[in-house]
GROMACS .gro file of C-alpha atoms in nm:
model
  389
    1MET     CA    1  10.713   4.868   5.054
    2PHE     CA    2  11.060   4.946   4.914
    3GLU     CA    3  10.905   5.105   4.609
    4SER     CA    4  10.686   5.337   4.815
    5VAL     CA    5  10.982   5.444   5.024
    6PHE     CA    6  11.198   5.518   4.721
    7ARG     CA    7  10.913   5.707   4.553
    8HIS     CA    8  10.901   5.924   4.866
    9ILE     CA    9  11.276   5.977   4.851
   10LYS     CA   10  11.268   6.081   4.486
   11ARG     CA   11  11.049   6.373   4.580
   12ARG     CA   12  11.315   6.501   4.817
   13THR     CA   13  11.620   6.697   4.710
   14ILE     CA   14  11.957   6.527   4.743
   15SER     CA   15  12.067   6.787   5.002
   16HIS     CA   16  11.822   6.636   5.248
   17LEU     CA   17  11.942   6.276   5.206
   18GLU     CA   18  12.206   6.062   5.367
   19TYR     CA   19  12.340   5.825   5.101
   20SER     CA   20  12.414   5.450   5.150
   21CYS     CA   21  12.523   5.192   4.894
   22ASN     CA   22  12.361   4.906   5.082
   23PRO     CA   23  12.007   4.859   4.944
   24PHE     CA   24  11.903   4.683   5.265
   25GLN     CA   25  11.986   4.995   5.457
   26PHE     CA   26  11.733   5.191   5.257
   27VAL     CA   27  11.623   5.374   5.569
   28LYS     CA   28  11.933   5.588   5.545
   29PHE     CA   29  11.791   5.742   5.232
   30ILE     CA   30  11.502   5.883   5.437
   31PRO     CA   31  11.536   6.246   5.547
   32ARG     CA   32  11.680   6.263   5.896
   33HIS     CA   33  11.388   6.458   6.040
   34ILE     CA   34  11.156   6.163   5.982
   35PHE     CA   35  11.339   5.970   6.254
   36ILE     CA   36  11.333   6.241   6.516
   37LYS     CA   37  11.138   6.126   6.818
   38ALA     CA   38  10.779   6.241   6.832
   39SER     CA   39  10.848   6.441   7.145
   40SER     CA   40  11.096   6.649   6.950
   41TYR     CA   41  10.818   6.777   6.730
   42THR     CA   42  10.670   6.964   7.028
   43MET     CA   43  10.758   7.329   6.989
   44SER     CA   44  10.992   7.449   7.261
   45VAL     CA   45  10.938   7.820   7.194
   46GLN     CA   46  10.633   8.039   7.154
   47ARG     CA   47  10.505   8.392   7.107
   48ALA     CA   48  10.474   8.595   7.425
   49ILE     CA   49  10.484   8.950   7.558
   50GLN     CA   50  10.816   8.984   7.740
   51ILE     CA   51  10.965   9.272   7.936
   52GLN     CA   52  11.289   9.390   7.777
   53ARG     CA   53  11.388   9.666   8.017
   54PRO     CA   54  11.208   9.930   8.227
   55LYS     CA   55  10.922  10.083   8.026
   56VAL     CA   56  10.980   9.847   7.732
   57ALA     CA   57  10.805   9.520   7.652
   58LYS     CA   58  10.754   9.353   7.316
   59LEU     CA   59  10.609   9.052   7.143
   60VAL     CA   60  10.879   8.789   7.096
   61THR     CA   61  10.862   8.465   6.901
   62ASP     CA   62  11.126   8.270   7.092
   63ALA     CA   63  10.999   8.271   7.450
   64PRO     CA   64  11.043   7.929   7.611
   65ILE     CA   65  10.729   7.728   7.673
   66PRO     CA   66  10.717   7.680   8.052
   67SER     CA   67  10.772   7.338   8.204
   68ILE     CA   68  10.497   7.181   8.410
   69ARG     CA   69  10.531   7.182   8.791
   70ASP     CA   70  10.380   6.929   9.029
   71ASP     CA   71  10.093   7.150   9.147
   72TYR     CA   72  10.044   7.341   8.821
   73VAL     CA   73   9.862   7.289   8.494
   74LYS     CA   74   9.984   7.385   8.150
   75VAL     CA   75   9.720   7.569   7.950
   76LYS     CA   76   9.677   7.659   7.584
   77THR     CA   77   9.550   8.014   7.611
   78VAL     CA   78   9.234   8.116   7.427
   79ALA     CA   79   9.185   8.471   7.557
   80VAL     CA   80   9.368   8.712   7.787
   81ALA     CA   81   9.269   9.036   7.957
   82LEU     CA   82   9.456   9.348   8.065
   83ASN     CA   83   9.494   9.495   8.414
   84PRO     CA   84   9.670   9.812   8.535
   85THR     CA   85   9.928   9.593   8.710
   86ASP     CA   86  10.051   9.483   8.365
   87TRP     CA   87  10.172   9.823   8.247
   88LYS     CA   88  10.285   9.919   8.597
   89HIS     CA   89  10.519   9.620   8.609
   90ILE     CA   90  10.657   9.709   8.266
   91ASP     CA   91  10.724  10.066   8.374
   92PHE     CA   92  10.821  10.037   8.740
   93LEU     CA   93  10.893   9.674   8.838
   94ALA     CA   94  11.057   9.544   8.523
   95THR     CA   95  11.242   9.213   8.517
   96GLU     CA   96  11.413   9.133   8.187
   97GLY     CA   97  11.254   8.835   8.016
   98ALA     CA   98  10.948   8.820   8.240
   99ILE     CA   99  10.623   8.735   8.062
  100VAL     CA  100  10.350   8.992   8.130
  101GLY     CA  101   9.986   8.928   8.216
  102CYS     CA  102   9.770   8.783   8.494
  103ASP     CA  103   9.425   8.713   8.347
  104TYR     CA  104   9.349   8.438   8.097
  105SER     CA  105   9.118   8.159   7.986
  106GLY     CA  106   9.213   7.846   7.797
  107ILE     CA  107   9.222   7.468   7.773
  108VAL     CA  108   9.431   7.242   7.995
  109GLU     CA  109   9.693   7.053   7.793
  110GLU     CA  110   9.900   6.899   8.074
  111VAL     CA  111   9.860   6.847   8.449
  112GLY     CA  112  10.123   6.822   8.720
  113SER     CA  113  10.166   6.506   8.922
  114ALA     CA  114   9.999   6.655   9.232
  115VAL     CA  115   9.694   6.802   9.056
  116THR     CA  116   9.357   6.643   9.131
  117ASN     CA  117   9.100   6.914   9.053
  118LEU     CA  118   9.163   6.950   8.678
  119LYS     CA  119   9.232   6.726   8.381
  120VAL     CA  120   9.353   6.758   8.023
  121GLY     CA  121   9.083   6.914   7.807
  122ASP     CA  122   8.915   7.118   8.081
  123LYS     CA  123   8.818   7.473   7.991
  124VAL     CA  124   8.967   7.689   8.264
  125ALA     CA  125   9.022   8.044   8.380
  126GLY     CA  126   9.197   8.205   8.672
  127PHE     CA  127   9.494   8.401   8.792
  128VAL     CA  128   9.869   8.374   8.728
  129HIS     CA  129  10.161   8.579   8.858
  130GLY     CA  130  10.245   8.791   8.556
  131SER     CA  131  10.575   8.981   8.533
  132ASN     CA  132  10.709   8.758   8.810
  133GLY     CA  133  11.072   8.840   8.878
  134ASP     CA  134  11.120   8.510   9.062
  135ASN     CA  135  10.972   8.291   8.786
  136ILE     CA  136  10.983   8.489   8.464
  137GLU     CA  137  10.785   8.229   8.266
  138ASP     CA  138  10.470   8.269   8.478
  139GLY     CA  139  10.281   8.536   8.278
  140ALA     CA  140   9.953   8.499   8.089
  141PHE     CA  141  10.030   8.686   7.766
  142ALA     CA  142  10.161   8.384   7.579
  143GLU     CA  143  10.037   8.093   7.372
  144HIS     CA  144  10.106   7.839   7.647
  145ILE     CA  145  10.114   7.917   8.018
  146VAL     CA  146  10.141   7.744   8.354
  147ALA     CA  147   9.899   7.817   8.638
  148LYS     CA  148   9.867   7.708   9.001
  149ALA     CA  149   9.593   7.447   8.966
  150ALA     CA  150   9.428   7.501   9.304
  151ILE     CA  151   9.309   7.853   9.218
  152GLN     CA  152   9.196   7.793   8.861
  153ILE     CA  153   8.833   7.707   8.790
  154LYS     CA  154   8.647   7.518   8.522
  155ILE     CA  155   8.460   7.778   8.320
  156PRO     CA  156   8.083   7.758   8.382
  157ASP     CA  157   7.876   7.674   8.075
  158ASN     CA  158   7.705   8.015   8.080
  159ILE     CA  159   8.033   8.207   8.040
  160SER     CA  160   8.244   8.242   7.725
  161PHE     CA  161   8.622   8.220   7.707
  162GLU     CA  162   8.636   8.596   7.654
  163GLU     CA  163   8.418   8.667   7.958
  164ALA     CA  164   8.607   8.419   8.174
  165SER     CA  165   8.939   8.581   8.089
  166THR     CA  166   8.834   8.894   8.282
  167LEU     CA  167   8.810   8.722   8.620
  168GLY     CA  168   9.161   8.650   8.748
  169VAL     CA  169   9.284   8.962   8.924
  170GLY     CA  170   8.931   9.076   9.010
  171ILE     CA  171   8.810   8.762   9.188
  172THR     CA  172   9.140   8.717   9.370
  173THR     CA  173   9.148   9.079   9.487
  174VAL     CA  174   8.782   9.099   9.588
  175GLY     CA  175   8.827   8.791   9.804
  176GLN     CA  176   9.128   8.942   9.973
  177GLY     CA  177   8.987   9.293  10.010
  178LEU     CA  178   8.633   9.224  10.126
  179TYR     CA  179   8.671   8.900  10.317
  180GLN     CA  180   9.030   8.860  10.433
  181SER     CA  181   9.102   9.227  10.493
  182LEU     CA  182   8.770   9.392  10.583
  183GLU     CA  183   8.625   9.065  10.718
  184LEU     CA  184   8.279   9.100  10.566
  185PRO     CA  185   8.034   8.814  10.621
  186TRP     CA  186   8.066   8.541  10.359
  187PRO     CA  187   7.840   8.610  10.057
  188SER     CA  188   7.504   8.437  10.043
  189THR     CA  189   7.242   8.418   9.770
  190THR     CA  190   6.973   8.478  10.033
  191SER     CA  191   7.115   8.807  10.166
  192ILE     CA  192   6.869   9.097  10.180
  193THR     CA  193   6.959   9.461  10.240
  194THR     CA  194   6.741   9.702  10.436
  195ASP     CA  195   6.770  10.058  10.562
  196LYS     CA  196   6.947   9.917  10.867
  197SER     CA  197   7.206   9.724  10.666
  198PRO     CA  198   7.568   9.832  10.717
  199ALA     CA  199   7.718  10.039  10.438
  200ILE     CA  200   8.035   9.992  10.238
  201LEU     CA  201   8.197  10.224   9.987
  202ILE     CA  202   8.352  10.070   9.678
  203TYR     CA  203   8.582  10.343   9.552
  204GLY     CA  204   8.646  10.294   9.180
  205GLY     CA  205   8.323  10.106   9.128
  206SER     CA  206   8.350  10.093   8.748
  207THR     CA  207   8.687   9.916   8.750
  208ALA     CA  208   8.698   9.543   8.678
  209THR     CA  209   8.758   9.476   9.047
  210GLY     CA  210   8.502   9.735   9.152
  211THR     CA  211   8.207   9.586   8.963
  212LEU     CA  212   8.278   9.246   9.115
  213ALA     CA  213   8.317   9.399   9.461
  214ILE     CA  214   7.978   9.568   9.432
  215GLN     CA  215   7.809   9.236   9.361
  216PHE     CA  216   7.987   9.041   9.633
  217ALA     CA  217   7.929   9.311   9.895
  218LYS     CA  218   7.561   9.310   9.806
  219LEU     CA  219   7.551   8.931   9.851
  220SER     CA  220   7.708   8.985  10.193
  221GLY     CA  221   7.412   9.197  10.299
  222PHE     CA  222   7.565   9.543  10.268
  223LYS     CA  223   7.420   9.865  10.139
  224VAL     CA  224   7.664   9.943   9.859
  225LEU     CA  225   7.783  10.291   9.771
  226ALA     CA  226   8.025  10.341   9.485
  227THR     CA  227   8.217  10.614   9.306
  228ALA     CA  228   8.250  10.642   8.930
  229SER     CA  229   8.218  10.879   8.639
  230PRO     CA  230   7.854  10.962   8.561
  231HIS     CA  231   7.857  10.771   8.231
  232ASN     CA  232   7.909  10.450   8.431
  233PHE     CA  233   7.637  10.509   8.689
  234ASN     CA  234   7.379  10.289   8.515
  235LEU     CA  235   7.625  10.000   8.490
  236LEU     CA  236   7.691  10.011   8.863
  237ARG     CA  237   7.324  10.038   8.952
  238SER     CA  238   7.248   9.740   8.731
  239LEU     CA  239   7.499   9.536   8.931
  240GLY     CA  240   7.348   9.627   9.267
  241ALA     CA  241   7.495   9.959   9.378
  242ASP     CA  242   7.242  10.140   9.596
  243GLU     CA  243   7.394  10.485   9.554
  244VAL     CA  244   7.658  10.611   9.311
  245PHE     CA  245   7.866  10.927   9.343
  246ASP     CA  246   8.072  11.128   9.098
  247TYR     CA  247   8.427  11.120   9.229
  248HIS     CA  248   8.501  11.442   9.040
  249SER     CA  249   8.275  11.639   9.275
  250PRO     CA  250   8.476  11.851   9.522
  251THR     CA  251   8.225  11.759   9.795
  252VAL     CA  252   8.194  11.387   9.723
  253GLY     CA  253   8.342  11.279  10.057
  254ALA     CA  254   8.094  11.487  10.251
  255GLU     CA  255   7.811  11.367  10.027
  256ILE     CA  256   7.891  11.004  10.104
  257ARG     CA  257   7.915  11.068  10.479
  258ALA     CA  258   7.577  11.243  10.470
  259ALA     CA  259   7.418  10.961  10.267
  260THR     CA  260   7.528  10.710  10.530
  261ASN     CA  261   7.429  10.926  10.828
  262ASP     CA  262   7.792  10.928  10.939
  263ARG     CA  263   7.789  10.548  10.978
  264LEU     CA  264   8.019  10.434  10.697
  265ALA     CA  265   8.267  10.190  10.853
  266HIS     CA  266   8.408  10.006  10.551
  267VAL     CA  267   8.585  10.128  10.237
  268PHE     CA  268   8.736   9.913   9.964
  269ASP     CA  269   8.952  10.136   9.744
  270CYS     CA  270   9.010   9.993   9.396
  271ILE     CA  271   9.211  10.299   9.284
  272ALA     CA  272   9.448  10.374   9.573
  273SER     CA  273   9.546  10.722   9.459
  274GLU     CA  274   9.610  11.035   9.662
  275SER     CA  275   9.261  11.165   9.589
  276SER     CA  276   9.088  10.833   9.660
  277VAL     CA  277   9.258  10.816  10.000
  278ALA     CA  278   9.152  11.171  10.086
  279ILE     CA  279   8.792  11.116   9.978
  280SER     CA  280   8.773  10.787  10.167
  281ALA     CA  281   8.906  10.951  10.481
  282GLU     CA  282   8.640  11.219  10.459
  283ALA     CA  283   8.359  10.970  10.391
  284ILE     CA  284   8.429  10.725  10.674
  285SER     CA  285   8.231  10.775  10.992
  286SER     CA  286   8.361  11.019  11.252
  287THR     CA  287   8.378  10.723  11.491
  288GLY     CA  288   8.632  10.541  11.273
  289GLY     CA  289   8.631  10.235  11.051
  290ALA     CA  290   8.842  10.019  10.822
  291TYR     CA  291   8.999  10.104  10.486
  292SER     CA  292   9.148   9.849  10.246
  293SER     CA  293   9.324   9.929   9.918
  294LEU     CA  294   9.489   9.749   9.628
  295LEU     CA  295   9.820   9.924   9.692
  296LEU     CA  296  10.008  10.014  10.005
  297VAL     CA  297   9.895  10.347  10.149
  298LYS     CA  298  10.176  10.417  10.392
  299GLU     CA  299   9.996  10.681  10.594
  300PHE     CA  300   9.619  10.703  10.608
  301PRO     CA  301   9.509  11.055  10.708
  302ARG     CA  302   9.313  10.930  11.010
  303ALA     CA  303   9.453  10.737  11.306
  304ASP     CA  304   9.107  10.603  11.398
  305VAL     CA  305   9.080  10.412  11.068
  306GLU     CA  306   9.245  10.074  11.019
  307ASN     CA  307   9.468  10.094  10.712
  308LYS     CA  308   9.485   9.762  10.529
  309ARG     CA  309   9.595   9.652  10.184
  310THR     CA  310   9.574   9.355   9.953
  311LEU     CA  311   9.822   9.209   9.707
  312ALA     CA  312   9.674   8.948   9.478
  313TYR     CA  313  10.004   8.765   9.428
  314THR     CA  314  10.005   8.642   9.789
  315GLY     CA  315   9.700   8.433   9.700
  316ILE     CA  316   9.920   8.190   9.507
  317GLY     CA  317  10.092   8.090   9.831
  318GLU     CA  318  10.450   8.120   9.707
  319THR     CA  319  10.741   8.345   9.805
  320PHE     CA  320  10.805   8.639   9.571
  321HIS     CA  321  10.978   8.977   9.563
  322LYS     CA  322  10.851   9.321   9.462
  323GLY     CA  323  11.059   9.637   9.463
  324GLY     CA  324  11.325   9.479   9.681
  325THR     CA  325  11.074   9.351   9.938
  326GLU     CA  326  11.030   8.980  10.004
  327PHE     CA  327  10.678   8.846  10.049
  328PRO     CA  328  10.707   8.505  10.218
  329ALA     CA  329  10.480   8.220  10.115
  330ASP     CA  330  10.161   8.210  10.320
  331GLN     CA  331   9.962   7.889  10.293
  332SER     CA  332   9.660   8.050  10.459
  333HIS     CA  333   9.628   8.293  10.168
  334LEU     CA  334   9.626   8.006   9.919
  335ASP     CA  335   9.378   7.808  10.128
  336PHE     CA  336   9.147   8.109  10.138
  337GLN     CA  337   9.168   8.159   9.762
  338VAL     CA  338   9.084   7.795   9.695
  339LYS     CA  339   8.758   7.834   9.889
  340PHE     CA  340   8.678   8.175   9.747
  341TRP     CA  341   8.733   8.069   9.387
  342GLU     CA  342   8.510   7.765   9.439
  343LEU     CA  343   8.235   7.988   9.577
  344SER     CA  344   8.284   8.240   9.298
  345ARG     CA  345   8.244   7.970   9.036
  346GLU     CA  346   7.911   7.868   9.190
  347LEU     CA  347   7.786   8.227   9.195
  348LEU     CA  348   7.896   8.281   8.835
  349ALA     CA  349   7.727   7.959   8.722
  350GLN     CA  350   7.406   8.064   8.897
  351GLY     CA  351   7.417   8.408   8.738
  352LYS     CA  352   7.437   8.574   9.080
  353VAL     CA  353   7.766   8.740   8.985
  354LYS     CA  354   7.828   8.883   8.640
  355VAL     CA  355   8.165   8.947   8.478
  356HIS     CA  356   8.293   9.296   8.414
  357PRO     CA  357   8.190   9.396   8.059
  358PRO     CA  358   8.461   9.277   7.819
  359GLU     CA  359   8.570   9.480   7.519
  360VAL     CA  360   8.711   9.219   7.282
  361ARG     CA  361   8.968   9.377   7.053
  362GLU     CA  362   9.114   9.229   6.739
  363GLY     CA  363   9.480   9.158   6.677
  364GLY     CA  364   9.566   8.904   6.945
  365LEU     CA  365   9.902   8.918   7.117
  366GLU     CA  366  10.030   9.166   6.858
  367LYS     CA  367   9.793   9.436   6.984
  368ILE     CA  368   9.810   9.383   7.360
  369LEU     CA  369  10.070   9.651   7.421
  370GLU     CA  370   9.852   9.905   7.240
  371GLY     CA  371   9.576   9.819   7.484
  372ALA     CA  372   9.816   9.855   7.775
  373GLU     CA  373   9.894  10.208   7.657
  374ASP     CA  374   9.523  10.290   7.644
  375LEU     CA  375   9.485  10.160   7.997
  376LYS     CA  376   9.788  10.354   8.115
  377HIS     CA  377   9.656  10.681   7.973
  378ASN     CA  378   9.302  10.637   8.112
  379ARG     CA  379   9.141  10.574   7.776
  380VAL     CA  380   8.947  10.271   7.904
  381SER     CA  381   8.638  10.307   8.124
  382GLY     CA  382   8.372  10.062   8.235
  383VAL     CA  383   8.509   9.774   8.025
  384LYS     CA  384   8.797   9.529   8.037
  385LEU     CA  385   9.020   9.486   7.733
  386VAL     CA  386   9.028   9.128   7.608
  387TYR     CA  387   9.231   8.972   7.327
  388ARG     CA  388   9.197   8.631   7.168
  389VAL     CA  389   9.529   8.448   7.145
   0.00000   0.00000   0.00000
């Protein structure tokens, strides 16, 4: 035994040794790092995309690995996906040190003491609060992340890590927009649409949220109309859209109202721009209706239309702040998301809902910010940018 130890020591340089004259204290000849506790070998820092200041984020190599919380899981990320909210937080809602990103897939490596729905080794996907000014470690664009366990799902066997990484913001927002906000009937695999079915407009149908919304609205028994660029029409039709309209057309609002015989009562706006608001207002029935958007539209042009909005982050059920406004924790939003994510997993596993087409780009975390720039400058259409970590 002694001989093997000393042979090991001979291979080390003297600068790494602590000398002792007592041969029975041979262990002091062993490099110090050998005696460091095993837990100390766990890396405490990682690579991540962090906000530096407004309009500036970068890949860092010394971001702290987040600590587990009671109702969270720690996940080794496998793939992540981009959303417009990522670059918008970098540009307009920047918090120094906040990790960017909301959508991910990965493998559970640790579970909090209160978690019962997941275990170590599970393949999971879901939604996290990226660029969170209240908890800057919460983002997805990192090698290790933490996620609220209740609204993460085990990835169905028929979906890859890359496909699963596209779901987070989309599933969360569709649940809020269609079912909490517009109060559509719960989706069912037996729903059938007819000429008498109520209509809904999904504005921005080719977005990652829009393609999911089309499918869920169809499963809720609605005749689905959608707007998009013509090159995405076939994609939307393949997912269940009954009629698709070119939002570039100067008469698109009137066209939609005519197609619905002036009976359109529901609009889910996945763009929430000045033009999308105007077109939606023109398309909704002359007798009024309900409009829900991803962003706050302070003044809808028509008083006879209910103006609602969604904010995915409320689905986590924790207090947070955006732009100086406090959003108090709302347990009912979390409870809803738990049920909706469970249903969504079933529909995905059955093939009743398909993921938004992923465009898997090479380069991993190093290239994410390039993708964010493409998204920011409208160079991405009909696909969702995905990166393997």
